[in-house]
Amino acid sequence: MRAVASKAERAVTKRVLARFVAPLLAIAAGGRGRSRSRARAACAVLGLWFVFAQPARAQPTGAELLGSSNFADIQRGVEAVAGSGDPHALPILAAMQEGRLYARGDRSLAAKSSDGSYTDPLTGAAIANPGAVKPVRLNNNVRRALDAALGALRLFSPDPGTRQIAAEAIFKGRDPAALPALNRAIGEEKEPGVNRTMEQARASALLLKNDASDTDKLAAIATLRDRGDIDARAMLATLATGQPPAVTAAVAEAVNAIDLHLRLWSWLQNAYYGLSLGSVLLLAAAGLAITFGVMGVINMAHGELLMIGAYATYLVQNAIRAHAPLLSGASLLIAVPVAFVVAGAVGIAIERLMIRYLYGRPLETLLATFGLSLVLQQGVRSIFGPTNLSVTTPDWMSGAIGLGGLSLTANRLCIILFAIAVFAALQAALRYTSLGLRMRAVTQNRRMASAMGIRTPWIDAMTFGLGSGVAGMAGVALSQIDNVSPNLGQGYIIDSFMVVVFGGVGNLWGTAVGALTLGVLNKFLEPVAGAVLGKIVVLIAIILFIQRRPRGLFPTKGRFVEA
Amino acid sequence: MTAIGPTSDTVLYVNGVTKVFDGFRALNNLSLVLRPGEMRAIIGPNGAGKTTMMDVITGKTRPDTGQVVFDADTDLTKLDEPAIAQLGIGRKFQKPTVFEHHTVWDNLLLSLAGDRAPGFALFARQTKAERERIEGILRTVRLMEHRNRRGGDLSHGQKQWLEIGMLLAQEPKLLLVDEPVAGMTDHETAQTAELLREINRTRSVVVVEHDMDFVRALGVRVTCLHEGSVLSEGTIDHVSADPKVVEVYLGR
Amino acid sequence: MSRLAATLTIACVLGSALLLIVLNQATPPGSAAHVSTYAVSLAGKYLSYAMLALAVDLVWGFAGILSLGHAAFFALGGYAMGMYLMRQIGTRGVYANPDLPDFMVFLNWHELPWYWWGFNWFPVAVLAALLVPGILALVFGWLAFRSRVTGVYLSIITQALTYALLLAFFRNDMGFGGNNGLTDFKDMLGGISLQSDATRCGLLLATAILLSAAFLLTRAMVLSRYGKVLVAVRDAESRTRFLGYRPERYKLVAWVVSAMIASIGGALYVPQVGIINPGEFAPANSIEAVIWVAIGGRGTLSGAILGAVLVNFGKTLFTGALPELWLFALGGLFIAVTLFLPNGIIGLLPRRKDAAVDEPEQPPVLTTSEAAAREVTS
């Protein structure tokens, strides 16, 4: 205990010495303006050094200056308090920044708490009778000094997070005056991440220091280049003129390197957005790939099956909130099978009551199912109302994961994974289950399948139910990224058909490739053409593509395919 | 059969035609020569390439390799269906295809050789010559009393005849007929054979048929296809005695 | 379609329009027989929709092309007329800018975009209403029919077409008023106020006359040999090809004419409802037009007109009285008609067998052999 205290004491002494020695050296070196004012403050520090050494009731050096009505004095006071090395400096200056700091008649300080009472910022003791207090005055110069001082002080905070934020603030603020503090902080810093940020902050500040050596500048440029983000690039760009040729060349090279780096990351980010949009399209279209692609039924109510899935999610969440709040984190996972069953059941009902009378008449099917979509929309509107319902997002689906220059939002990431899972499950169901086998048999040769004893009407209903159920599961995912309203489905129906037709009817892999291609294409066009125009371009591209290849990307081949 | 170049006395010259669908050789180096005025019967098991051959000749399918020459000077592989039809090649499908919503009369009217442009059709009026031509065909295909019935209301056999009548109205030089007697009664089959012989007096005909009795009744040269190429060719007696034909097609 | 049915159709269209006009103009407001100007405009709106239905029926009923994007042509015609009416506002707009419509002033535009040039002249607007949809249909149809895109695929890309246009017209940068579209029209044809009763009556009459003209034109087309080929293409496209026809050309003619008829309908619609906005491009509108035809009777031109008027009349009644139920009714109608009434309302009437082409060009002469055959059978 004793050893720790004495060590801390030594550290404080060391810091304080460094704090005034550095400005003094600056004076000796003929520093101008700002450094000189800092040097004045350092003199004040020196003058009060011995006062500080006494443990008696002592304000940190310069603190009494804060009560002054002269802004220049107040600014000096801030700098002096900051330089004092006193552990109370941080709370005092923080209170001042928040406008809670008052000066009493005897120039001692009082901090006002949120309940209106005053405490002594040095002891934390309540001040029963503060007497006449006046707020410590602030103007822009004082605020700037305050920000810089707080930034430097926080570099030594015991909390690495605070140190990181402080270093980042200095990086952005680029105050060469913070350099000495930074240098010391770097010397003491043990966390590699924080240390890197401090180095970057030092580099950014150093580059504004006119008397820095070329070697230092080149090292600083290298540090900024390694940081490689848009801030570093902006800092480097301000250095373009008035520098020695070696530095200018290094800056140009570093800016180019950062540009390349940024382009690469933004390209990757776009690819991620595209992948994410593509997986949404895939989810929306996967059910259609079954009902339209495999069975050839044009189901214009497909979008409403997505909507039903989203509403099922809403109901499941409400039920869980009411009856089993413990499960609320898993509500989406529970909603998936529920949505599958509900939408699947609706699908089977549609097939049995309507579509089976219309086989072989695709255009009539289209019209009848469009009518059905109107009925379903209005039905949901009548039951749940026309407004958007709020579906909650579980914690594990919010936030974002940083990966290099990428920001991967958790909900999009979950949807990508979900799309992959749904697609894999669908492929497996078609390939490995006996229902899947019979489905494929019926779609390939209905009469033969029937002759083999397969109950084709039952298979039709099940296939349609499967496609509808998949749409319902997609609705669960859509509830997380779109408004849950009766119009939810309408936004997806055209895109879904586009995806299936583009990919090639009757080919699930084609649907996947089609969805991802369109998603990525869309997202890469967006920065160039804007969101709406990009979408128009994609639509026109698909129209032209279908005219060149009416059977889509991956046509079902064979000599019996009639054009 | 030795390969010969397109000469003035061929109406159809098919040389070394190959067509592959996804690895399946529908036609494999197929060669066939038809003289003007000839009628040829094509037989062969299912999948021998009979229909694909018709598709290639009429422009529905492009061959991978090989020549298809019509009338000694026209390369058919470069043309599409309407162009080939207008050259004078008519085709009857295996499944009778007539315009079900139109009357027999209108079916024939639309098939009459003439201007096929929409601009002409918009203002066309039926002429006396057209009427006489249609009546002639109606008599040939024995549908005179059904001329005001809709195509869709005809019996199967009548539809077959109507389709043949439509081909006649096209005035083709070469007629391709795919299984004309499938599903017909014996009486209708005999009548059809007679009809085809009558047509053959002025036109070349290729008939694809499974019904060996019908082929025998036609009494013409026979080509047997197998796996996309010619297995045997000659008179019906020669072909049906050919052990290869017996093996793959006729059975023992 | 018999001559009687055609005469009856035209008599109904023109007669009811005239009746409404007379009741509006010749009777004092408040009398039992008086028809409000609102009702006159409503009728004009129905007849504009009937032109769209006629256009849909020409391609769907006779060429087998189910267009799910025909409202796009209707809307394009509407925009052409809307641009003309917009230019007629002149300095009477909110910003009183003599050269620019209000929304352009609002967007800080300083010049009229080139595609607005000339729209202050009525003939230019009419020409644009015919040519723009016509050329769009020509290009789209040529590409689609040439590549033999048919059936459902064609339907889906027509829907994509109208969807793309919907998105495009929503953009402010397009210069067509964005979301709000074009509205606040004042007058047309050199100062004829759009609000006056007489103008409304005149517009209804014009719509009725142009609808009748379009009806006669399409009727002549489908009764001609061209129409027979078109139906043949609809029923057995590949057969027509092997007969030497080029189906794509036949479809293209019908498609372009149909687009133009739809566009004229749109151009007549806009002055009567007073607004055109991108919502008219909504894919659902196009599908609704198809259902008018299905309800009236696909493949019968009178049926298309009847269906459009009836459904829209029903819509007016329903949305006034029971707005909640309208979508149920419309959706139910879609389902019921396709399942139980494949020939529509016209199909319920006693009629001759042939739905598509009733009148042979000329009744075939009775030949001697047939006359003999008849004698034998009878």
GROMACS .gro file of N, CA, C and O in nm, chain A residues 123-176:
model
  216
  123THR      N    1  -1.285   1.828  -0.259
  123THR     CA    2  -1.307   1.728  -0.153
  123THR      C    3  -1.431   1.645  -0.179
  123THR      O    4  -1.446   1.537  -0.124
  124GLY      N    5  -1.521   1.695  -0.260
  124GLY     CA    6  -1.647   1.624  -0.282
  124GLY      C    7  -1.746   1.653  -0.171
  124GLY      O    8  -1.858   1.606  -0.172
  125ALA      N    9  -1.703   1.735  -0.071
  125ALA     CA   10  -1.792   1.766   0.041
  125ALA      C   11  -1.896   1.867  -0.001
  125ALA      O   12  -1.870   1.954  -0.085
  126ALA      N   13  -2.017   1.853   0.057
  126ALA     CA   14  -2.123   1.947   0.024
  126ALA      C   15  -2.090   2.083   0.085
  126ALA      O   16  -2.032   2.093   0.192
  127ILE      N   17  -2.127   2.188   0.013
  127ILE     CA   18  -2.110   2.323   0.066
  127ILE      C   19  -2.247   2.370   0.108
  127ILE      O   20  -2.336   2.390   0.024
  128ALA      N   21  -2.268   2.382   0.237
  128ALA     CA   22  -2.402   2.413   0.287
  128ALA      C   23  -2.444   2.552   0.244
  128ALA      O   24  -2.553   2.575   0.196
  129ASN      N   25  -2.349   2.647   0.261
  129ASN     CA   26  -2.385   2.784   0.233
  129ASN      C   27  -2.284   2.844   0.136
  129ASN      O   28  -2.183   2.898   0.177
  130PRO      N   29  -2.307   2.830   0.010
  130PRO     CA   30  -2.206   2.872  -0.087
  130PRO      C   31  -2.187   3.023  -0.094
  130PRO      O   32  -2.087   3.071  -0.143
  131GLY      N   33  -2.282   3.099  -0.038
  131GLY     CA   34  -2.271   3.244  -0.048
  131GLY      C   35  -2.297   3.288  -0.191
  131GLY      O   36  -2.364   3.217  -0.268
  132ALA      N   37  -2.243   3.404  -0.228
  132ALA     CA   38  -2.265   3.453  -0.365
  132ALA      C   39  -2.174   3.376  -0.459
  132ALA      O   40  -2.053   3.374  -0.440
  133VAL      N   41  -2.236   3.308  -0.554
  133VAL     CA   42  -2.153   3.237  -0.653
  133VAL      C   43  -2.181   3.297  -0.790
  133VAL      O   44  -2.290   3.344  -0.817
  134LYS      N   45  -2.078   3.294  -0.873
  134LYS     CA   46  -2.104   3.330  -1.012
  134LYS      C   47  -2.044   3.222  -1.102
  134LYS      O   48  -1.940   3.164  -1.068
  135PRO      N   49  -2.110   3.194  -1.210
  135PRO     CA   50  -2.060   3.085  -1.297
  135PRO      C   51  -1.926   3.124  -1.358
  135PRO      O   52  -1.901   3.242  -1.385
  136VAL      N   53  -1.844   3.021  -1.376
  136VAL     CA   54  -1.718   3.043  -1.444
  136VAL      C   55  -1.749   3.072  -1.590
  136VAL      O   56  -1.827   3.002  -1.654
  137ARG      N   57  -1.689   3.182  -1.641
  137ARG     CA   58  -1.729   3.228  -1.774
  137ARG      C   59  -1.658   3.151  -1.884
  137ARG      O   60  -1.546   3.104  -1.868
  138LEU      N   61  -1.726   3.138  -1.994
  138LEU     CA   62  -1.670   3.063  -2.109
  138LEU      C   63  -1.684   3.148  -2.234
  138LEU      O   64  -1.787   3.214  -2.253
  139ASN      N   65  -1.580   3.151  -2.315
  139ASN     CA   66  -1.600   3.196  -2.454
  139ASN      C   67  -1.533   3.092  -2.543
  139ASN      O   68  -1.486   2.989  -2.495
  140ASN      N   69  -1.527   3.120  -2.673
  140ASN     CA   70  -1.478   3.016  -2.762
  140ASN      C   71  -1.334   2.980  -2.737
  140ASN      O   72  -1.296   2.863  -2.742
  141ASN      N   73  -1.251   3.082  -2.708
  141ASN     CA   74  -1.110   3.051  -2.681
  141ASN      C   75  -1.098   2.964  -2.558
  141ASN      O   76  -1.021   2.868  -2.555
  142VAL      N   77  -1.176   3.000  -2.455
  142VAL     CA   78  -1.171   2.922  -2.332
  142VAL      C   79  -1.218   2.780  -2.359
  142VAL      O   80  -1.157   2.682  -2.315
  143ARG      N   81  -1.326   2.770  -2.436
  143ARG     CA   82  -1.378   2.634  -2.466
  143ARG      C   83  -1.273   2.551  -2.538
  143ARG      O   84  -1.255   2.434  -2.509
  144ARG      N   85  -1.205   2.617  -2.632
  144ARG     CA   86  -1.104   2.541  -2.707
  144ARG      C   87  -0.994   2.493  -2.613
  144ARG      O   88  -0.953   2.378  -2.615
  145ALA      N   89  -0.952   2.585  -2.528
  145ALA     CA   90  -0.847   2.548  -2.432
  145ALA      C   91  -0.896   2.436  -2.341
  145ALA      O   92  -0.822   2.342  -2.310
  146LEU      N   93  -1.022   2.447  -2.302
  146LEU     CA   94  -1.082   2.346  -2.215
  146LEU      C   95  -1.084   2.209  -2.283
  146LEU      O   96  -1.046   2.108  -2.224
  147ASP      N   97  -1.127   2.209  -2.408
  147ASP     CA   98  -1.132   2.083  -2.482
  147ASP      C   99  -0.994   2.020  -2.491
  147ASP      O  100  -0.976   1.901  -2.465
  148ALA      N  101  -0.895   2.104  -2.528
  148ALA     CA  102  -0.760   2.051  -2.544
  148ALA      C  103  -0.709   1.999  -2.409
  148ALA      O  104  -0.651   1.891  -2.401
  149ALA      N  105  -0.735   2.076  -2.305
  149ALA     CA  106  -0.685   2.036  -2.173
  149ALA      C  107  -0.750   1.906  -2.128
  149ALA      O  108  -0.681   1.814  -2.080
  150LEU      N  109  -0.880   1.897  -2.145
  150LEU     CA  110  -0.949   1.773  -2.105
  150LEU      C  111  -0.897   1.656  -2.185
  150LEU      O  112  -0.877   1.546  -2.133
  151GLY      N  113  -0.875   1.682  -2.314
  151GLY     CA  114  -0.826   1.575  -2.402
  151GLY      C  115  -0.694   1.523  -2.349
  151GLY      O  116  -0.673   1.402  -2.338
  152ALA      N  117  -0.603   1.615  -2.317
  152ALA     CA  118  -0.472   1.572  -2.268
  152ALA      C  119  -0.486   1.498  -2.136
  152ALA      O  120  -0.424   1.394  -2.115
  153LEU      N  121  -0.570   1.552  -2.046
  153LEU     CA  122  -0.586   1.488  -1.915
  153LEU      C  123  -0.639   1.346  -1.929
  153LEU      O  124  -0.596   1.255  -1.859
  154ARG      N  125  -0.732   1.331  -2.020
  154ARG     CA  126  -0.795   1.200  -2.033
  154ARG      C  127  -0.701   1.096  -2.091
  154ARG      O  128  -0.727   0.976  -2.083
  155LEU      N  129  -0.593   1.146  -2.153
  155LEU     CA  130  -0.494   1.050  -2.203
  155LEU      C  131  -0.438   0.965  -2.091
  155LEU      O  132  -0.382   0.859  -2.114
  156PHE      N  133  -0.449   1.013  -1.968
  156PHE     CA  134  -0.391   0.939  -1.857
  156PHE      C  135  -0.498   0.873  -1.770
  156PHE      O  136  -0.470   0.829  -1.661
  157SER      N  137  -0.617   0.872  -1.821
  157SER     CA  138  -0.725   0.809  -1.745
  157SER      C  139  -0.693   0.661  -1.724
  157SER      O  140  -0.629   0.598  -1.808
  158PRO      N  141  -0.734   0.607  -1.611
  158PRO     CA  142  -0.709   0.464  -1.588
  158PRO      C  143  -0.788   0.374  -1.685
  158PRO      O  144  -0.753   0.259  -1.706
  159ASP      N  145  -0.893   0.430  -1.743
  159ASP     CA  146  -0.978   0.348  -1.830
  159ASP      C  147  -0.928   0.354  -1.974
  159ASP      O  148  -0.922   0.463  -2.033
  160PRO      N  149  -0.890   0.238  -2.033
  160PRO     CA  150  -0.835   0.239  -2.170
  160PRO      C  151  -0.935   0.298  -2.270
  160PRO      O  152  -0.894   0.364  -2.365
  161GLY      N  153  -1.063   0.276  -2.247
  161GLY     CA  154  -1.164   0.328  -2.339
  161GLY      C  155  -1.157   0.479  -2.344
  161GLY      O  156  -1.158   0.539  -2.451
  162THR      N  157  -1.148   0.541  -2.226
  162THR     CA  158  -1.139   0.687  -2.220
  162THR      C  159  -1.012   0.735  -2.288
  162THR      O  160  -1.013   0.833  -2.362
  163ARG      N  161  -0.903   0.664  -2.263
  163ARG     CA  162  -0.775   0.704  -2.326
  163ARG      C  163  -0.787   0.696  -2.478
  163ARG      O  164  -0.742   0.783  -2.550
  164GLN      N  165  -0.854   0.589  -2.523
  164GLN     CA  166  -0.872   0.571  -2.668
  164GLN      C  167  -0.951   0.689  -2.725
  164GLN      O  168  -0.913   0.749  -2.826
  165ILE      N  169  -1.062   0.725  -2.657
  165ILE     CA  170  -1.145   0.835  -2.706
  165ILE      C  171  -1.066   0.965  -2.706
  165ILE      O  172  -1.072   1.044  -2.800
  166ALA      N  173  -0.984   0.983  -2.597
  166ALA     CA  174  -0.905   1.105  -2.588
  166ALA      C  175  -0.806   1.113  -2.702
  166ALA      O  176  -0.790   1.218  -2.766
  167ALA      N  177  -0.739   0.999  -2.729
  167ALA     CA  178  -0.640   0.998  -2.836
  167ALA      C  179  -0.708   1.028  -2.970
  167ALA      O  180  -0.659   1.104  -3.053
  168GLU      N  181  -0.826   0.970  -2.987
  168GLU     CA  182  -0.900   0.990  -3.111
  168GLU      C  183  -0.938   1.138  -3.125
  168GLU      O  184  -0.930   1.196  -3.234
  169ALA      N  185  -0.976   1.200  -3.011
  169ALA     CA  186  -1.014   1.342  -3.014
  169ALA      C  187  -0.894   1.427  -3.053
  169ALA      O  188  -0.907   1.520  -3.132
  170ILE      N  189  -0.778   1.394  -2.999
  170ILE     CA  190  -0.658   1.472  -3.035
  170ILE      C  191  -0.626   1.451  -3.182
  170ILE      O  192  -0.590   1.544  -3.254
  171PHE      N  193  -0.644   1.327  -3.227
  171PHE     CA  194  -0.620   1.298  -3.368
  171PHE      C  195  -0.705   1.391  -3.455
  171PHE      O  196  -0.657   1.449  -3.552
  172LYS      N  197  -0.829   1.404  -3.417
  172LYS     CA  198  -0.919   1.488  -3.497
  172LYS      C  199  -0.888   1.635  -3.476
  172LYS      O  200  -0.896   1.715  -3.569
  173GLY      N  201  -0.853   1.674  -3.350
  173GLY     CA  202  -0.832   1.814  -3.318
  173GLY      C  203  -0.698   1.869  -3.367
  173GLY      O  204  -0.684   1.987  -3.394
  174ARG      N  205  -0.596   1.783  -3.378
  174ARG     CA  206  -0.466   1.818  -3.433
  174ARG      C  207  -0.403   1.938  -3.361
  174ARG      O  208  -0.363   2.034  -3.424
  175ASP      N  209  -0.393   1.932  -3.233
  175ASP     CA  210  -0.334   2.043  -3.158
  175ASP      C  211  -0.189   2.010  -3.126
  175ASP      O  212  -0.160   1.921  -3.046
  176PRO      N  213  -0.093   2.082  -3.187
  176PRO     CA  214   0.049   2.050  -3.158
  176PRO      C  215   0.080   2.066  -3.010
  176PRO      O  216   0.173   2.004  -2.959
   0.00000   0.00000   0.00000
